[in-house]
Short mmCIF file of C-alpha atoms in Angstrom, two decimals:
data_model
loop_
_atom_site.label_atom_id
_atom_site.label_comp_id
_atom_site.label_asym_id
_atom_site.label_seq_id
_atom_site.Cartn_x
_atom_site.Cartn_y
_atom_site.Cartn_z
CA MET A 84 0.00 0.00 0.00
CA ARG A 85 1.41 3.38 -1.03
CA ARG A 86 1.92 5.94 1.76
CA PRO A 87 1.30 9.48 0.42
CA GLY A 88 3.23 11.18 3.19
CA LEU A 89 6.43 9.14 2.88
CA ARG A 90 7.85 10.94 -0.17
CA ALA A 91 7.14 14.35 1.37
CA ALA A 92 8.82 13.29 4.61
CA VAL A 93 11.93 12.14 2.74
CA GLY A 94 12.02 15.43 0.85
CA VAL A 95 11.93 17.41 4.07
CA LEU A 96 14.72 15.27 5.54
CA VAL A 97 16.93 15.92 2.48
CA LEU A 98 16.37 19.67 2.78
CA LEU A 99 17.32 19.56 6.44
CA LEU A 100 20.51 17.63 5.71
CA LEU A 101 21.69 19.76 2.75
CA PRO A 102 23.29 22.47 4.92
CA LEU A 103 25.31 19.76 6.61
CA PHE A 104 26.66 18.17 3.44
CA GLY A 105 26.55 21.06 0.95
CA PRO A 106 29.65 23.06 2.02
CA SER A 107 31.89 19.98 2.30
CA THR A 108 30.77 18.77 -1.12
CA ALA A 109 31.55 22.17 -2.61
CA ALA A 110 34.96 22.17 -0.94
CA ALA A 111 35.72 18.72 -2.33
CA ALA A 112 34.78 19.90 -5.80
CA LYS A 113 37.07 22.90 -5.40
CA THR A 114 40.06 20.81 -4.36
CA THR A 115 39.81 18.74 -7.53
CA THR A 116 40.87 21.79 -9.55
CA GLU A 117 44.15 22.11 -7.67
CA PRO A 118 47.35 20.62 -9.17
CA THR A 119 48.80 17.45 -7.69
CA SER A 120 52.55 16.81 -7.63
CA THR A 121 54.81 13.76 -7.90
CA ALA A 122 58.59 13.69 -7.42
CA LEU A 123 60.42 11.95 -10.26
CA PRO A 124 63.78 10.14 -10.09
CA ILE A 125 65.30 12.26 -12.88
CA SER A 126 66.73 15.79 -12.99
CA TYR A 127 66.36 16.37 -16.75
CA HIS A 128 63.91 15.53 -19.47
CA ALA A 129 64.01 15.65 -23.26
CA ASP A 130 60.42 14.96 -24.33
CA MET A 131 56.94 13.82 -23.27
CA ALA A 132 54.16 11.89 -25.00
CA VAL A 133 50.60 11.04 -23.92
CA ASP A 134 48.75 7.80 -24.62
CA ALA A 135 44.95 8.10 -24.66
CA VAL A 136 44.32 4.37 -25.04
CA HIS A 137 46.34 3.22 -22.03
CA ARG A 138 46.05 6.55 -20.15
CA ARG A 139 49.79 6.84 -19.81
CA LEU A 140 52.33 9.65 -19.84
CA TYR A 141 55.84 8.89 -21.15
CA ILE A 142 58.84 11.03 -20.20
CA ALA A 143 62.20 10.62 -21.95
CA ASP A 144 65.45 11.42 -20.15
CA ILE A 145 68.57 11.46 -22.30
CA VAL A 146 70.86 11.81 -19.24
CA THR A 147 69.78 8.65 -17.41
CA SER A 148 68.94 6.82 -20.68
CA SER A 149 65.43 6.07 -19.51
CA VAL A 150 61.76 6.50 -20.30
CA LEU A 151 59.47 6.97 -17.31
CA VAL A 152 55.87 5.74 -17.50
CA THR A 153 53.19 7.33 -15.29
CA ASP A 154 49.42 7.19 -15.19
CA PHE A 155 47.26 10.27 -15.72
CA ASP A 156 47.26 10.94 -11.96
CA GLY A 157 51.05 11.26 -12.01
CA ARG A 158 51.89 7.95 -10.32
CA LEU A 159 55.16 6.45 -11.54
CA LEU A 160 54.48 2.96 -12.92
CA ARG A 161 57.62 1.87 -14.70
CA THR A 162 61.09 2.90 -15.90
CA LEU A 163 62.34 1.67 -19.28
CA ASP A 164 66.07 1.54 -20.01
CA LYS A 165 66.76 3.16 -23.40
CA PRO A 166 70.26 4.43 -24.34
CA GLY A 167 70.14 8.19 -24.76
CA ALA A 168 66.33 8.39 -24.92
CA ALA A 169 65.92 11.75 -26.64
CA ASP A 170 62.50 11.98 -28.25
CA LEU A 171 59.17 10.16 -28.26
CA VAL A 172 56.43 9.58 -30.84
CA LEU A 173 53.32 7.42 -30.51
CA SER A 174 51.86 5.46 -33.41
CA ARG A 175 48.38 6.57 -34.46
CA ASP A 176 46.78 3.57 -32.74
CA SER A 177 48.88 4.08 -29.56
CA ARG A 178 50.18 0.52 -29.77
CA THR A 179 53.79 1.53 -30.38
CA LEU A 180 56.01 4.11 -28.72
CA TYR A 181 58.97 5.12 -30.88
CA VAL A 182 62.05 6.29 -28.99
CA ALA A 183 65.00 8.12 -30.56
CA LEU A 184 68.11 6.45 -29.09
CA SER A 185 70.79 9.10 -29.38
CA GLY A 186 73.10 6.83 -27.41
CA GLY A 187 72.35 3.78 -29.52
CA ASP A 188 72.31 5.08 -33.13
CA ALA A 189 68.83 3.65 -33.51
CA ILE A 190 65.10 4.09 -33.08
CA ALA A 191 63.33 1.69 -30.72
CA ALA A 192 59.76 0.50 -31.14
CA VAL A 193 58.18 -0.29 -27.75
CA ASP A 194 54.92 -2.19 -27.31
CA THR A 195 52.75 0.06 -25.11
CA GLY A 196 50.78 -2.91 -23.81
CA THR A 197 53.75 -4.91 -22.51
CA TYR A 198 56.55 -2.27 -22.53
CA ARG A 199 58.73 -4.75 -24.39
CA GLU A 200 60.91 -3.57 -27.24
CA LYS A 201 59.54 -5.27 -30.35
CA ALA A 202 62.01 -3.78 -32.83
CA ARG A 203 65.12 -1.62 -32.99
CA TYR A 204 65.97 0.12 -36.25
CA ALA A 205 69.62 1.08 -36.76
CA THR A 206 70.05 4.56 -38.24
CA GLY A 207 73.79 4.31 -38.94
CA GLU A 208 76.97 4.56 -36.92
CA GLY A 209 77.46 7.98 -35.35
CA THR A 210 74.04 9.29 -36.38
CA ALA A 211 72.74 9.75 -32.80
CA PRO A 212 69.09 10.48 -33.77
CA LEU A 213 67.71 13.27 -31.61
CA ARG A 214 64.21 14.32 -32.76
CA LEU A 215 61.31 12.41 -34.30
CA ALA A 216 58.15 13.14 -36.30
CA LEU A 217 55.68 10.63 -37.73
CA ALA A 218 54.00 11.42 -41.06
CA GLY A 219 51.93 8.58 -42.48
CA ASP A 220 54.04 5.41 -42.43
CA THR A 221 57.34 7.27 -42.24
CA LEU A 222 59.32 8.30 -39.19
CA TRP A 223 61.42 11.38 -39.85
CA PHE A 224 64.39 11.99 -37.59
CA SER A 225 67.05 14.65 -37.17
CA TYR A 226 70.55 13.48 -36.41
CA GLY A 227 74.26 14.34 -36.33
CA SER A 228 76.07 17.16 -34.57
CA ASP A 229 76.88 20.80 -35.28
CA TRP A 230 76.81 21.65 -38.99
CA ASP A 231 77.07 17.96 -39.86
CA SER A 232 73.43 17.56 -38.87
CA ASN A 233 70.70 16.48 -41.25
CA ILE A 234 67.28 14.86 -41.56
CA GLY A 235 66.66 11.20 -42.33
CA SER A 236 63.67 8.91 -42.67
CA LEU A 237 62.59 5.44 -41.59
CA ASP A 238 59.96 4.02 -43.94
CA LEU A 239 57.80 1.59 -42.00
CA SER A 240 55.33 0.81 -44.79
CA GLY A 241 56.99 -2.34 -46.13
CA THR A 242 57.97 -5.66 -44.62
CA ARG A 243 61.57 -4.44 -44.39
CA PRO A 244 61.75 -0.90 -42.95
CA THR A 245 64.19 1.31 -44.86
CA VAL A 246 66.42 4.10 -43.55
CA ARG A 247 67.49 7.04 -45.73
CA LEU A 248 69.96 9.72 -44.66
CA GLY A 249 71.05 13.16 -45.85
CA LEU A 250 67.66 14.25 -47.17
CA VAL A 251 68.24 18.02 -46.92
CA PRO A 252 71.30 20.01 -48.08
CA TRP A 253 74.21 19.73 -45.66
CA GLY A 254 74.74 22.94 -43.69
CA THR A 255 71.02 23.70 -43.52
CA TRP A 256 70.94 23.14 -39.78
CA ALA A 257 73.46 24.05 -37.07
CA GLY A 258 72.40 20.97 -35.10
CA PRO A 259 69.63 18.38 -35.25
CA PRO A 260 66.47 20.49 -35.55
CA MET A 261 63.26 20.04 -33.60
CA LEU A 262 60.72 18.12 -35.68
CA LEU A 263 56.93 18.27 -35.53
CA SER A 264 54.03 16.68 -37.40
CA SER A 265 50.30 16.10 -37.02
CA PRO A 266 47.68 13.77 -38.54
CA ALA A 267 45.71 16.95 -39.23
CA ALA A 268 48.46 18.08 -41.62
CA PRO A 269 49.25 14.96 -43.68
CA GLY A 270 52.49 15.00 -45.63
CA VAL A 271 53.94 17.88 -43.60
CA VAL A 272 56.93 17.99 -41.23
CA ILE A 273 58.01 21.17 -39.47
CA ALA A 274 61.63 21.74 -38.45
CA GLY A 275 62.95 24.36 -36.05
CA GLU A 276 66.50 25.48 -35.30
CA GLN A 277 67.31 25.00 -31.61
CA TYR A 278 71.03 25.79 -31.52
CA LEU A 279 71.28 29.35 -32.85
CA SER A 280 69.86 32.64 -31.56
CA SER A 281 68.91 33.42 -35.17
CA SER A 282 66.18 30.81 -35.23
CA ASN A 283 64.78 29.30 -38.41
CA VAL A 284 61.51 27.46 -38.96
CA THR A 285 60.92 25.47 -42.14
CA VAL A 286 57.76 23.69 -43.22
CA TYR A 287 58.55 20.68 -45.42
CA ASP A 288 56.27 18.79 -47.79
CA VAL A 289 57.29 15.15 -47.31
CA SER A 290 54.51 13.53 -49.33
CA THR A 291 56.96 12.40 -52.03
CA GLY A 292 59.32 10.73 -49.55
CA LYS A 293 61.81 13.61 -49.62
CA PRO A 294 61.56 16.93 -47.77
CA VAL A 295 60.60 19.80 -50.09
CA VAL A 296 60.47 23.31 -48.64
CA ARG A 297 56.97 24.78 -48.55
CA THR A 298 57.85 27.87 -46.56
CA THR A 299 60.78 28.96 -44.42
CA GLN A 300 61.49 31.96 -42.25
CA ASP A 301 64.35 33.23 -40.09
CA ASN A 302 63.41 34.62 -36.67
CA PRO A 303 59.64 34.42 -37.26
CA GLY A 304 57.93 37.03 -35.13
CA GLY A 305 61.33 38.03 -33.76
CA VAL A 306 61.62 34.73 -31.83
CA GLY A 307 65.17 33.95 -30.73
CA THR A 308 66.45 30.50 -29.80
CA ILE A 309 63.50 28.12 -30.06
CA ASN A 310 62.46 26.33 -26.87
CA ASP A 311 59.30 24.65 -28.14
CA LEU A 312 57.24 23.99 -31.27
CA VAL A 313 53.56 23.10 -30.87
CA LEU A 314 50.68 22.62 -33.32
CA SER A 315 47.03 23.23 -32.54
CA PRO A 316 44.89 20.07 -32.86
CA ASP A 317 43.59 21.21 -36.26
CA ALA A 318 47.20 21.96 -37.38
CA ALA A 319 46.16 25.41 -38.61
CA THR A 320 48.18 27.23 -35.95
CA LEU A 321 51.82 26.79 -34.97
CA PHE A 322 53.23 28.06 -31.69
CA ILE A 323 56.90 28.98 -31.92
CA VAL A 324 58.23 29.56 -28.42
CA GLY A 325 61.51 31.27 -27.64
CA GLY A 326 63.00 33.08 -24.64
CA TYR A 327 62.37 36.33 -26.51
CA PRO A 328 60.07 38.22 -27.17
CA TYR A 329 58.30 38.20 -23.82
CA HIS A 330 54.98 36.80 -25.01
CA HIS A 331 53.70 33.69 -26.76
CA LEU A 332 53.14 33.89 -30.51
CA ALA A 333 50.72 31.89 -32.64
CA PHE A 334 51.51 31.61 -36.36
CA ARG A 335 49.50 30.55 -39.38
CA LEU A 336 51.09 27.30 -40.51
CA SER A 337 50.58 27.99 -44.21
CA ASP A 338 52.80 31.09 -44.36
CA LEU A 339 54.26 31.48 -40.84
CA SER A 340 52.58 34.84 -40.32
CA VAL A 341 51.63 35.91 -36.77
CA VAL A 342 47.90 35.46 -36.11
CA HIS A 343 47.76 36.14 -32.38
CA THR A 344 49.88 37.31 -29.47
CA TYR A 345 49.22 35.85 -26.03
CA PRO A 346 50.44 38.27 -23.33
CA THR A 347 52.60 36.44 -20.80
CA THR A 348 55.96 37.67 -19.51
CA SER A 349 59.70 37.13 -19.76
CA TYR A 350 61.37 33.94 -20.92
CA PRO A 351 58.67 31.82 -22.62
CA ASN A 352 59.82 28.21 -22.78
CA ALA A 353 56.80 25.94 -23.41
CA ALA A 354 53.32 25.74 -24.87
CA ALA A 355 50.49 23.25 -25.30
CA VAL A 356 47.06 23.42 -26.94
CA SER A 357 44.24 21.14 -25.84
CA VAL A 358 41.66 19.47 -28.03
CA LYS A 359 39.18 21.91 -26.45
CA GLY A 360 41.21 24.87 -27.70
CA GLU A 361 42.71 25.87 -24.35
CA VAL A 362 46.20 27.33 -24.71
CA ALA A 363 48.77 26.70 -21.98
CA ALA A 364 51.66 29.16 -22.19
CA GLY A 365 54.65 28.38 -19.97
CA ILE A 366 57.53 30.57 -18.87
CA ASP A 367 60.87 30.09 -17.13
CA ASN A 368 60.20 31.91 -13.85
CA SER A 369 61.91 30.70 -10.68
CA TYR A 370 59.91 32.95 -8.33
CA GLY A 371 56.47 33.59 -9.77
CA GLN A 372 53.80 32.33 -12.12
CA ASP A 373 54.72 29.43 -14.39
CA VAL A 374 51.69 28.78 -16.61
CA TYR A 375 49.15 31.11 -18.22
CA LEU A 376 45.93 29.52 -19.48
CA PHE A 377 43.99 31.17 -22.32
CA GLN A 378 40.95 30.32 -24.32
CA SER A 379 42.05 30.24 -27.95
CA GLY A 380 42.31 33.76 -29.37
CA ASP A 381 41.75 35.54 -26.04
CA ASP A 382 43.85 38.49 -24.93
CA LYS A 383 43.58 37.81 -21.20
CA PRO A 384 44.44 34.61 -19.35
CA SER A 385 41.58 32.76 -17.70
CA ARG A 386 43.94 31.37 -15.07
CA ILE A 387 47.56 31.87 -13.97
CA ILE A 388 49.35 29.14 -12.02
CA ASP A 389 52.42 29.26 -9.78
CA LEU A 390 53.37 25.60 -9.49
CA GLU A 391 55.95 25.73 -6.68
CA PRO A 392 55.77 29.11 -4.93
CA GLY A 393 58.94 30.30 -3.23
CA THR A 394 61.06 27.25 -4.08
CA GLY A 395 63.20 28.67 -6.88
CA ARG A 396 62.08 25.83 -9.17
CA SER A 397 60.79 26.65 -12.62
CA LEU A 398 58.99 25.11 -15.56
CA ARG A 399 61.14 22.95 -17.82
CA PRO A 400 61.58 23.85 -21.52
CA ARG A 401 59.03 21.77 -23.48
CA GLY A 402 57.57 21.00 -20.06
CA LEU A 403 53.84 21.16 -20.92
CA ILE A 404 51.51 18.66 -22.55
CA TRP A 405 47.73 18.11 -22.41
CA SER A 406 45.95 14.82 -21.96
CA PRO A 407 44.27 13.86 -25.25
CA ASP A 408 40.80 14.72 -23.92
CA GLY A 409 41.89 18.14 -22.63
CA THR A 410 40.93 17.46 -19.01
CA ARG A 411 44.48 17.46 -17.58
CA LEU A 412 47.57 19.51 -18.20
CA PHE A 413 50.90 17.86 -17.32
CA ALA A 414 53.79 20.12 -16.32
CA LEU A 415 57.40 19.45 -15.33
CA THR A 416 59.34 21.71 -12.98
CA GLY A 417 62.87 21.53 -11.65
CA GLU A 418 66.12 23.25 -10.87
CA TYR A 419 69.74 22.49 -11.69
CA GLY A 420 70.89 19.19 -10.19
CA ALA A 421 67.59 18.43 -8.42
CA ASP A 422 64.97 15.85 -9.28
CA LEU A 423 62.02 16.99 -11.38
CA THR A 424 58.43 17.27 -10.22
CA LEU A 425 55.46 16.22 -12.33
CA HIS A 426 52.34 18.34 -11.82
CA VAL A 427 48.88 17.25 -12.95
CA ILE A 428 46.63 20.30 -13.41
CA PRO A 429 42.91 19.64 -13.89
CA ALA A 430 41.40 21.84 -16.59
#
């Protein structure tokens, strides 16, 4: 038999209890927006990559010849031994993590399900591959040292992967350039000078299997030595980050013209753009704010974050990367000779 007054009585009880539980619930919700931190057993890093399928973050350290594996909450899960681990690229299906082995003259292919190395591709004695970019079925890599640096390729399309070296004119780069690619820009690889104050950025068409210059520019936007290169998810916008000028610049990929200036402050050193269009602009600031968050195209930050107030630690160059769904921003901070800290910042 249904009791008409029971539902009303329950409703009154809930209203009476809300003041007791409401504030604590709101406080719990607020705390979830605060960054969490994890100490890492490395004092340097060379690159990061995020894996949406396995919800993993990979961090390469060329100094300790290792790749750290964490979950999306920042917990350290595993350390992989890789000689001179310098750069990381995930396959499109996230099943394979490619690692540039600058200390092994090779590129390793690691199974992301088991963490076992399923292949190692030799790039040639003394090549010391440093940076990677994946375009279609071809891994592009920069290698060498000083003005003897160049760009090579590893064609993975056939049953026997093929390595080709010396694909751009010798003397083009003062050292192995940064490389960048995106599925949203098929057949394109971007290279950036990271060893000279007179920076150069070149956009290559690699659809024919050999780099062909689409557009190139010295000191785009007045940017000095390049600290980071980042593409927006739609690959229409390229962020070229250098210690000078004291703001973050967004460029049109097609012609490398400036399309927006994000006001930050001195010594920009990192950037990241989420799938939701949120721009994270990082700076090298030992005693102050580290990360400015903007909605794409905005002139004022929606949030400014000081990751380790008063410690003298600062954001690492190339020390920002978003989770693939745009709900978390990963940041690395450190200081000379001390272990790094991984911060997970909820969006």
